[in-house]
Coordinates of N, CA and C in Angstrom, one line a residue:
X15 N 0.8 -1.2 0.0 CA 0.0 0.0 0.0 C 0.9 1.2 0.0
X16 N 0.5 2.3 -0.7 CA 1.2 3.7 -0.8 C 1.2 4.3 0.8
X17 N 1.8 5.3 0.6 CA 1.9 6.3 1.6 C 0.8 7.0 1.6
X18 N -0.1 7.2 2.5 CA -1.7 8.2 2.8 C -2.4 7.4 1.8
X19 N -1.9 6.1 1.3 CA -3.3 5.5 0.4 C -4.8 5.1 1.1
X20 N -5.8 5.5 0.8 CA -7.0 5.3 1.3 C -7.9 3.8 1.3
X21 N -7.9 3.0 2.1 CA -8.6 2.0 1.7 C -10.2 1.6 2.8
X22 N -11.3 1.1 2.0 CA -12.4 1.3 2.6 C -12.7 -0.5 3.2
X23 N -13.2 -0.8 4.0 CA -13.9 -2.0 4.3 C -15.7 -1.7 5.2
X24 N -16.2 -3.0 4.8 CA -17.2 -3.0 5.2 C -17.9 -4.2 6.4
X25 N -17.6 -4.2 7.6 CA -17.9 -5.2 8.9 C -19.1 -6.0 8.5
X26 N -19.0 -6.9 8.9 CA -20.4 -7.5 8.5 C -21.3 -7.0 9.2
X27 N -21.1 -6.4 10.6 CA -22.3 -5.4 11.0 C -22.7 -4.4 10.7
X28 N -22.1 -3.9 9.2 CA -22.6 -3.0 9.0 C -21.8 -1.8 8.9
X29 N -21.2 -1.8 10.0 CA -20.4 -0.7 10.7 C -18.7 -0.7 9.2
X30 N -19.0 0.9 9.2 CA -17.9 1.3 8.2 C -16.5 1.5 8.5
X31 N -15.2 0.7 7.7 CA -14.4 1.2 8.3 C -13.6 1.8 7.1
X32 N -12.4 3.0 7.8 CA -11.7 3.3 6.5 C -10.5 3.3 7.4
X33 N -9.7 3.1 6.0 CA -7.8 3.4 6.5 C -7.2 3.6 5.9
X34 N -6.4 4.4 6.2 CA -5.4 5.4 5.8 C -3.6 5.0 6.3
X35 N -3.1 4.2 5.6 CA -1.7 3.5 5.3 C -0.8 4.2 5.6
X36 N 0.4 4.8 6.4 CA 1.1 6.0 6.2 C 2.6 5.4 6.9
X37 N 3.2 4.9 6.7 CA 4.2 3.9 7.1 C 5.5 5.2 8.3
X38 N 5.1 6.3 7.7 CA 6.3 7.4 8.1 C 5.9 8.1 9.4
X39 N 4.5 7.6 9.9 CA 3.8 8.0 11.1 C 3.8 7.1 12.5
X40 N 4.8 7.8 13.8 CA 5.2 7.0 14.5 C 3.6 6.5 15.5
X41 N 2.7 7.4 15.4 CA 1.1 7.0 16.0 C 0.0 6.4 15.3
X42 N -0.7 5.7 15.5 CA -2.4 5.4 14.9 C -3.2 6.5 15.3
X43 N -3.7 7.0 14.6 CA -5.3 7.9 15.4 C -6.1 6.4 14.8
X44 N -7.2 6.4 16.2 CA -8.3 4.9 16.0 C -9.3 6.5 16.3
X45 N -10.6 6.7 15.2 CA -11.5 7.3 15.1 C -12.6 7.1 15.0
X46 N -13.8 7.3 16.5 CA -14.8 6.2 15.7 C -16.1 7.4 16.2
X47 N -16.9 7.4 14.2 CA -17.7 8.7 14.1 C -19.2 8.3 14.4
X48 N -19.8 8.9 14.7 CA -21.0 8.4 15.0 C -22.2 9.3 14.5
X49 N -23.3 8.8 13.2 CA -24.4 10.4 13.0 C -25.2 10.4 14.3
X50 N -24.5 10.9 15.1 CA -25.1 11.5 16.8 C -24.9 12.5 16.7
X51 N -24.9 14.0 16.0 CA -24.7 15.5 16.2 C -26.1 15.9 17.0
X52 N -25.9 17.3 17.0 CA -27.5 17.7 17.5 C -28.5 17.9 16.8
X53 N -28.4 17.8 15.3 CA -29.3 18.0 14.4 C -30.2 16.5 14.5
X54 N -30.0 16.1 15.3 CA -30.7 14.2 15.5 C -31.6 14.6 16.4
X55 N -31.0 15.8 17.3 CA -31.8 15.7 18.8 C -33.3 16.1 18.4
X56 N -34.5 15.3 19.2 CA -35.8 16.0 19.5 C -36.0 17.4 19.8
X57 N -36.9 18.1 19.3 CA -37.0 19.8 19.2 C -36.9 20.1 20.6
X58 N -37.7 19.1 21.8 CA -37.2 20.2 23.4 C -36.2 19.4 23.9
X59 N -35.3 18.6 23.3 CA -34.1 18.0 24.4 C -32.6 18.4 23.4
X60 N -32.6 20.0 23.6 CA -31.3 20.4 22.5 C -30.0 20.7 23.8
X61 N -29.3 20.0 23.3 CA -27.9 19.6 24.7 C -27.6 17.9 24.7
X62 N -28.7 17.5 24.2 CA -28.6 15.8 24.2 C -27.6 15.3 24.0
X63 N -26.7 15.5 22.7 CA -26.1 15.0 21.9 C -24.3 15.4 22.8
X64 N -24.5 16.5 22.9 CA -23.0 16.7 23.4 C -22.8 16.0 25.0
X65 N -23.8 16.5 25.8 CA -23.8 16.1 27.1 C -23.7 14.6 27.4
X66 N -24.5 13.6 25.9 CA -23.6 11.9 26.1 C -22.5 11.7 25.4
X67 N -21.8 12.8 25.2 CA -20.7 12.8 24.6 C -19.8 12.9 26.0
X68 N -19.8 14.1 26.9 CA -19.3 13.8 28.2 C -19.5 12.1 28.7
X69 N -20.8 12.2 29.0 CA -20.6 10.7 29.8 C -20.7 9.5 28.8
X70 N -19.9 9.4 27.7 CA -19.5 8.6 27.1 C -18.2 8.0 28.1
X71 N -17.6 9.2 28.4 CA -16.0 9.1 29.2 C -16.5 8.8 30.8
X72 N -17.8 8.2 31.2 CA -18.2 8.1 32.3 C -18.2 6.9 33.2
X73 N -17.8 6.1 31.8 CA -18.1 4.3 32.5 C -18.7 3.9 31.8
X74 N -18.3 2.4 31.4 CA -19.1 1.5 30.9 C -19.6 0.2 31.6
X75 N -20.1 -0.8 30.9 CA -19.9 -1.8 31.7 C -19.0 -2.8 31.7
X76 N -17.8 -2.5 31.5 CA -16.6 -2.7 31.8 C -15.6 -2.1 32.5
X77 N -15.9 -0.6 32.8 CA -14.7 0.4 33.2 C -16.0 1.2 33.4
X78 N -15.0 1.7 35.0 CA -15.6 3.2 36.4 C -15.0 4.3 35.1
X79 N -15.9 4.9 36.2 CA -15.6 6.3 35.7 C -14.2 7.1 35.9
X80 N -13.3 7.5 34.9 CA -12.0 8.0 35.2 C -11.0 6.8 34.6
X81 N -12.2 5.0 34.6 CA -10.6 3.8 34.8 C -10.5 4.4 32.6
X82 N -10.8 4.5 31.6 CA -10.8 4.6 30.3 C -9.5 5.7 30.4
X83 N -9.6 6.8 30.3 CA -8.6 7.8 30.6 C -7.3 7.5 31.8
X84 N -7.7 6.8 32.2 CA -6.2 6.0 33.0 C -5.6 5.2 32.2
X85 N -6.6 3.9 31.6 CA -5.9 3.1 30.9 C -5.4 3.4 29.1
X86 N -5.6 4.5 28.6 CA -5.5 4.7 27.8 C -3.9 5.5 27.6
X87 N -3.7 6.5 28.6 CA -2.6 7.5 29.6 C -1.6 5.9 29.7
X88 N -2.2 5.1 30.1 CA -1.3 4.2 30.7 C -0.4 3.5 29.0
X89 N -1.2 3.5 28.1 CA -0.5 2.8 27.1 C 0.1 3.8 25.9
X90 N 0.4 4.7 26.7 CA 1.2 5.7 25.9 C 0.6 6.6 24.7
X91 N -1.2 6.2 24.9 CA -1.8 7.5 24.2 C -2.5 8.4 24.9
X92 N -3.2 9.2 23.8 CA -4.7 10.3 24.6 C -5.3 10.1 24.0
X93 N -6.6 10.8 24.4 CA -8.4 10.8 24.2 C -8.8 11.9 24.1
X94 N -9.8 12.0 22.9 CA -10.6 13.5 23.2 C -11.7 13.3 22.3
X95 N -12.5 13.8 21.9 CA -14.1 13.8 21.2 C -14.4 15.3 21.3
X96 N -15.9 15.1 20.5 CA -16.3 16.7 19.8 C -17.4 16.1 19.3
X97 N -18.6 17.4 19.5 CA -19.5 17.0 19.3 C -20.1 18.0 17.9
X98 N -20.9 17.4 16.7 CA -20.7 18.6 15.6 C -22.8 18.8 15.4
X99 N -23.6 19.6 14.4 CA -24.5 19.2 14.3 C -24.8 18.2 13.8
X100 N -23.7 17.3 12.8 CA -24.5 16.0 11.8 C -23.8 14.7 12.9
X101 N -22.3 14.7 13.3 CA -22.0 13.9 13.8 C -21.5 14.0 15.7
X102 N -20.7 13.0 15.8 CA -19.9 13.5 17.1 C -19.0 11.9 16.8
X103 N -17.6 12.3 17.3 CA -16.6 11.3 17.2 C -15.8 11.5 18.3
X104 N -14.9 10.4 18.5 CA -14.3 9.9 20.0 C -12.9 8.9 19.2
X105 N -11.8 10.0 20.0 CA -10.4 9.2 19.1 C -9.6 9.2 19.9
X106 N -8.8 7.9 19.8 CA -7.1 8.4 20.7 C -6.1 8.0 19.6
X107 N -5.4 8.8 20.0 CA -3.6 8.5 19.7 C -2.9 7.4 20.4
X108 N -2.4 6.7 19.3 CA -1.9 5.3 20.5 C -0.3 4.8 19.8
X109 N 0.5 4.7 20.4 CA 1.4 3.7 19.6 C 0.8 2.5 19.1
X110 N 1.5 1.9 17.7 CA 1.1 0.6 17.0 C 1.0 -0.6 17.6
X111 N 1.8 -1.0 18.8 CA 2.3 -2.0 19.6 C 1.0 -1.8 20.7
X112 N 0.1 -1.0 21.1 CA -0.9 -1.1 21.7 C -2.3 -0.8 21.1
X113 N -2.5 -1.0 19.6 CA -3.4 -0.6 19.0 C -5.0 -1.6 19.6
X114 N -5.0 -3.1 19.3 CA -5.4 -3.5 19.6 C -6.4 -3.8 21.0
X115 N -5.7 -3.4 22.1 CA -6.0 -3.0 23.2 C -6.8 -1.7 23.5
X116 N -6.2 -0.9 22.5 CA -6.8 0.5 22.8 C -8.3 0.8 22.2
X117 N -8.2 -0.1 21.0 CA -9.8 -0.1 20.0 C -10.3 -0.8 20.8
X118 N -10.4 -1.9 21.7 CA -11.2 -2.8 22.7 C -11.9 -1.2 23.4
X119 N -11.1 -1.2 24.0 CA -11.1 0.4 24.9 C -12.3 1.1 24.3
X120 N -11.7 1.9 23.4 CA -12.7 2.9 23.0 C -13.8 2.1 22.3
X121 N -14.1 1.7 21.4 CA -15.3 0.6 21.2 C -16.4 0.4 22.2
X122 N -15.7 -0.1 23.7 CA -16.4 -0.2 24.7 C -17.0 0.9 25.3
X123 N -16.7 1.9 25.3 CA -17.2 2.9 26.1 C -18.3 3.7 25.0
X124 N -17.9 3.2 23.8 CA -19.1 4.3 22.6 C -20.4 3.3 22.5
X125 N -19.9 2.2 22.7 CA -21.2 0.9 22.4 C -21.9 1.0 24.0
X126 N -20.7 0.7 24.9 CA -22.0 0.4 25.8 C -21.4 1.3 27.4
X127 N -22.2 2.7 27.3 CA -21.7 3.4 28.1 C -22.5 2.9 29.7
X128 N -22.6 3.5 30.5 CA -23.2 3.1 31.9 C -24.3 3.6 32.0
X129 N -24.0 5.2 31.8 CA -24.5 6.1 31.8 C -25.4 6.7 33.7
X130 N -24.4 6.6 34.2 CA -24.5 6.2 35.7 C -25.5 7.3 36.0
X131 N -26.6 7.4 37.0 CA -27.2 8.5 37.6 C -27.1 9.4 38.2
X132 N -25.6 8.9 38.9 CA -25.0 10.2 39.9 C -23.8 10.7 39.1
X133 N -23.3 10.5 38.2 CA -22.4 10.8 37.3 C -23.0 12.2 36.3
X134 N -24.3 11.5 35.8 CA -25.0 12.3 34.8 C -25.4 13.7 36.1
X135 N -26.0 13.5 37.3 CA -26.1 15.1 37.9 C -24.6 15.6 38.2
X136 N -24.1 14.9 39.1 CA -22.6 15.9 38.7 C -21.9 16.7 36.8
X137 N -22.5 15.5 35.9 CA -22.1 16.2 34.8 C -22.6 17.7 34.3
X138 N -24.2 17.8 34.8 CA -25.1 18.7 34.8 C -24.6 19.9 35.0
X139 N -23.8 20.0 36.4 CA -23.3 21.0 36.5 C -21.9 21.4 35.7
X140 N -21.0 20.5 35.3 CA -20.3 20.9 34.4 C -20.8 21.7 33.0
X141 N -21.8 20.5 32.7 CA -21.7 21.7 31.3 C -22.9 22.8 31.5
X142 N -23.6 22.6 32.2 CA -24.1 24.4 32.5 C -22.9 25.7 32.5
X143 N -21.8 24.5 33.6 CA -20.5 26.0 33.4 C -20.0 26.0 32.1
X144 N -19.9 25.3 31.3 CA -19.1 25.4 29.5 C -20.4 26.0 29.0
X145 N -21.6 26.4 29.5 CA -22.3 27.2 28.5 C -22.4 28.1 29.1
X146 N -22.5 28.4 30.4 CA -22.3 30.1 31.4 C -20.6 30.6 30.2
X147 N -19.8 30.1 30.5 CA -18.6 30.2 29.8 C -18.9 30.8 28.3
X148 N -19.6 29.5 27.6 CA -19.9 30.0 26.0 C -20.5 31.4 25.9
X149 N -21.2 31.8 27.1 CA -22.2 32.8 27.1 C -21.3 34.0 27.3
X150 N -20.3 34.0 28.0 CA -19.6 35.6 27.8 C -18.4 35.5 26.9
X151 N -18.5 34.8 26.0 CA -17.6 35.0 24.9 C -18.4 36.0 23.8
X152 N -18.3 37.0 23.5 CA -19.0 37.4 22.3 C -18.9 36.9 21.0
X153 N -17.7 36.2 20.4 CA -17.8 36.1 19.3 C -18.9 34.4 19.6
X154 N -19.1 33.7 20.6 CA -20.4 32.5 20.5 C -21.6 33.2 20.8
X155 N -21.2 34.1 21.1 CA -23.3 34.9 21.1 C -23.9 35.3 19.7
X156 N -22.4 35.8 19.4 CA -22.5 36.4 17.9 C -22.9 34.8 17.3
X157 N -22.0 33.8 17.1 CA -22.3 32.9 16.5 C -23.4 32.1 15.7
X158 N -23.9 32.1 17.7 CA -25.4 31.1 17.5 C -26.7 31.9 17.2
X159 N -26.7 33.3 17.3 CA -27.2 34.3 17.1 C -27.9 34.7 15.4
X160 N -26.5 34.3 14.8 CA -26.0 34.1 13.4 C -27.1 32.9 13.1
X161 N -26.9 31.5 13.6 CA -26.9 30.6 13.4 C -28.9 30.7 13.3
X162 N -29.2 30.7 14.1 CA -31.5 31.4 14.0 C -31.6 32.6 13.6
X163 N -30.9 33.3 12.5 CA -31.1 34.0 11.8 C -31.2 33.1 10.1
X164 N -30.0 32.8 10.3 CA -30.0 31.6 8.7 C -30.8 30.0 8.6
X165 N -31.2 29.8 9.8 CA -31.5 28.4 9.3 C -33.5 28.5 10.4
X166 N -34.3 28.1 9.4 CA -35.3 28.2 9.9 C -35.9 26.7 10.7
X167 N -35.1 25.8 10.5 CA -35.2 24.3 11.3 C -33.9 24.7 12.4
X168 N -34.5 24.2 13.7 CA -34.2 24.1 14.7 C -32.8 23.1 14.8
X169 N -33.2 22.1 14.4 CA -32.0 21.3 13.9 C -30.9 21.9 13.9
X170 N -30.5 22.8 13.0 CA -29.3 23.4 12.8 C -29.1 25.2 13.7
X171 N -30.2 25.4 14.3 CA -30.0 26.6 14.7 C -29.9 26.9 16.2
X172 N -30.0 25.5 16.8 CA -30.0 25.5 18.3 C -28.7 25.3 18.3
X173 N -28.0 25.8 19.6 CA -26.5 25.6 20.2 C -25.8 24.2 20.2
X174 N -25.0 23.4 20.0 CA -24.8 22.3 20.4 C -24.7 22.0 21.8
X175 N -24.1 22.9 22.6 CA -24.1 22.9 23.9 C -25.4 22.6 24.5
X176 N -26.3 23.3 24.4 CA -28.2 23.6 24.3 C -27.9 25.0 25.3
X177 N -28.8 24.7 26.3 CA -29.3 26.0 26.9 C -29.6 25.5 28.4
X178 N -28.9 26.7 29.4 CA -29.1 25.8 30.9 C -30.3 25.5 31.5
X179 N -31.6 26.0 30.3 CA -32.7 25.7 31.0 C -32.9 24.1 30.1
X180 N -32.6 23.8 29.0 CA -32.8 22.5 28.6 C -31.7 21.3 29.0
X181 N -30.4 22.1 29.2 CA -30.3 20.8 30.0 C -29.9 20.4 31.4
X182 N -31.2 21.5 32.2 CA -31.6 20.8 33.6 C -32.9 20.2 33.5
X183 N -33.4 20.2 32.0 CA -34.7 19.3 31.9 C -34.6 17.8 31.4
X184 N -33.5 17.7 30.9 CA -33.0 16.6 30.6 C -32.7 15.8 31.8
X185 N -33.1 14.0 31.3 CA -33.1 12.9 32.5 C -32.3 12.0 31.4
X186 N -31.6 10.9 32.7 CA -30.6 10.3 31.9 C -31.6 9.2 30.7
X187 N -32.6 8.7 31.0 CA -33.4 7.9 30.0 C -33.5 9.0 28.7
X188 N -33.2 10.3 28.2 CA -33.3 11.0 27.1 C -32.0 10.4 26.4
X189 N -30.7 10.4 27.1 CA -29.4 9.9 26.8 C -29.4 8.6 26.5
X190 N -30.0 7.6 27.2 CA -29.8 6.5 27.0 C -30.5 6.3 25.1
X191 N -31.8 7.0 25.4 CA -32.7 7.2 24.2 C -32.1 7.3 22.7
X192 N -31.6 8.3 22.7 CA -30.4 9.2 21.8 C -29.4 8.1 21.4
X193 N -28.8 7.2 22.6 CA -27.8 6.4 22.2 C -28.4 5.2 21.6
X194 N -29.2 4.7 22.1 CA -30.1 3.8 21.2 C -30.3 3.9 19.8
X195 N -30.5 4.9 19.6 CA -31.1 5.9 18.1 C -30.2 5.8 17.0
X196 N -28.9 6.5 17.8 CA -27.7 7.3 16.5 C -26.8 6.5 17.1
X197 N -26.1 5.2 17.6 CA -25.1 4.8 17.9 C -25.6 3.5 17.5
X198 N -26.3 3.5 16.3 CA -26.0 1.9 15.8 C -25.0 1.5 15.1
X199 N -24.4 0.2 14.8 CA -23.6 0.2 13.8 C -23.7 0.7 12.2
X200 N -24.7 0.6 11.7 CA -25.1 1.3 10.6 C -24.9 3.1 10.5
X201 N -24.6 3.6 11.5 CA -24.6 4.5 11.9 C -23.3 5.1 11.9
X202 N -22.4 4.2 12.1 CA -20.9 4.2 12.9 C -20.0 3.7 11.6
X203 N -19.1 5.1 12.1 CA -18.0 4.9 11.0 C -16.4 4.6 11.7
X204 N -15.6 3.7 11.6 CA -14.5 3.3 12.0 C -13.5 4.3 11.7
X205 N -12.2 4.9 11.9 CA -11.4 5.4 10.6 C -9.7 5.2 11.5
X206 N -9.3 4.3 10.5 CA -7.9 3.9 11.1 C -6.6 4.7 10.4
X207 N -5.9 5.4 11.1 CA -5.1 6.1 10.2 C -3.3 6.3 10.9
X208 N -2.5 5.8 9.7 CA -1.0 5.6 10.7 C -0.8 4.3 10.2
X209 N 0.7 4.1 10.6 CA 1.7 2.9 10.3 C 0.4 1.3 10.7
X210 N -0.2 1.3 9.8 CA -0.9 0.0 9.9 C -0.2 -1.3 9.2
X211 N -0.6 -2.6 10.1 CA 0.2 -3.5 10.1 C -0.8 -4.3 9.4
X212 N -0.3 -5.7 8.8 CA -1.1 -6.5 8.4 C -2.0 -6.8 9.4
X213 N -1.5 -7.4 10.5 CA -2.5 -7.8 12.0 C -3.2 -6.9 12.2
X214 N -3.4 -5.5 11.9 CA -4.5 -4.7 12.0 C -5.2 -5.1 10.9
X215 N -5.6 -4.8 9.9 CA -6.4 -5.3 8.7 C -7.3 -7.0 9.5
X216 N -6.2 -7.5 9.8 CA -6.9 -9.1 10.1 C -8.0 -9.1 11.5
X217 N -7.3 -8.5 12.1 CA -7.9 -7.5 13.4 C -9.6 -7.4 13.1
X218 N -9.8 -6.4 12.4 CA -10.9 -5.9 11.4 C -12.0 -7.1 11.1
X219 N -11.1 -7.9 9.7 CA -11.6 -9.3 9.2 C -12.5 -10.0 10.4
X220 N -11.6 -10.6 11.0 CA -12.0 -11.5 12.2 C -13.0 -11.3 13.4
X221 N -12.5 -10.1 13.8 CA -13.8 -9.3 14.6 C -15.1 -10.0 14.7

């Protein structure tokens, strides 16, 4: 395979993967996309999408809350996600020699989060503060301001963050709902990129 050659596969669940060959790249980014943005969310639960994007990193039913971001630190990568209107994605940087381990990892926590009850009210107050925050920035007032002036579907003109009065109306069964919805495999796109080995490809296959 070339250098940055693109190659596509298709899981038999459905689920899309692509990869990107680059032999001169000492990391893997493992990228896994999901059509979960907020343009998916129900017209009164706008904040959905991002806020199970936090407690994606909250626990699964495999790993407490905090153990994913330990063990990932631990194998010499990082973690981070973002949440968009059409999608939201969740990726680490990993050395090659712990790829395998690390996709278990992240896999696990996007498929089957916990979604704990005392986790999701402690999260409540975090992102109230990242939208108090969004709120005295002017150029995000300006933004979303911009944003229900141009687009007359709500879908695209509510905040991704939402608003502190919608998401203290939000219950964790909205989340769970949402992940139900837009985190199918059909839904879900893989994207492997960096010094890939044959055992990755087979990796894939066998799954």
């Amino acid at each position: 395979m070339n250098v940055g050659e693109v190659s596509y596969y298709t899981h038999s669940s459905k689920t899309r993967c692509v990869f990107v060959d680059n032999k001169e790249l000492p990391l893997i980014s493992i990228d896994i996309w999901c059509k979960g943005g907020s343009s998916h969310e129900e017209v009164d639960k706008n904040g959905t999408a991002h806020f199970l994007e936090h407690m994606i990193f909250k626990g699964s039913n495999k790993l407490m809350p905090g153990e994913f971001d330990h063990k990932i630190e631990s194998l010499g990568g990082l973690s981070n996600a973002s949440t968009g209107f059409d999608d939201v994605h969740y990726h680490v940087l990993i050395p090659p020699v712990n790829f395998k381990e690390s996709l278990a990892l992240l896999t696990n926590i996007v498929i089957s989060p916990s979604l704990n009850a005392d986790e999701f009210i402690k999260e409540k107050g975090v992102i109230i503060d990242e939208i108090k925050q969004q709120d005295d920035q002017p150029e995000e007032k300006l933004f979303n301001y911009f944003l229900k002036r141009v687009w007359l579907s709500s879908n695209y003109a509510n905040s991704i963050l939402g608003t502190e009065q919608s998401i203290k109306k939000l219950e964790v069964n909205d989340l769970e709902k949402f992940h139900r919805k837009n985190y199918t495999a059909e839904k879900t796109c893989i994207t492997i990129a960096g010094n890939i080995s044959e055992e990755i490809y087979k990796n894939f296959e066998n799954s």
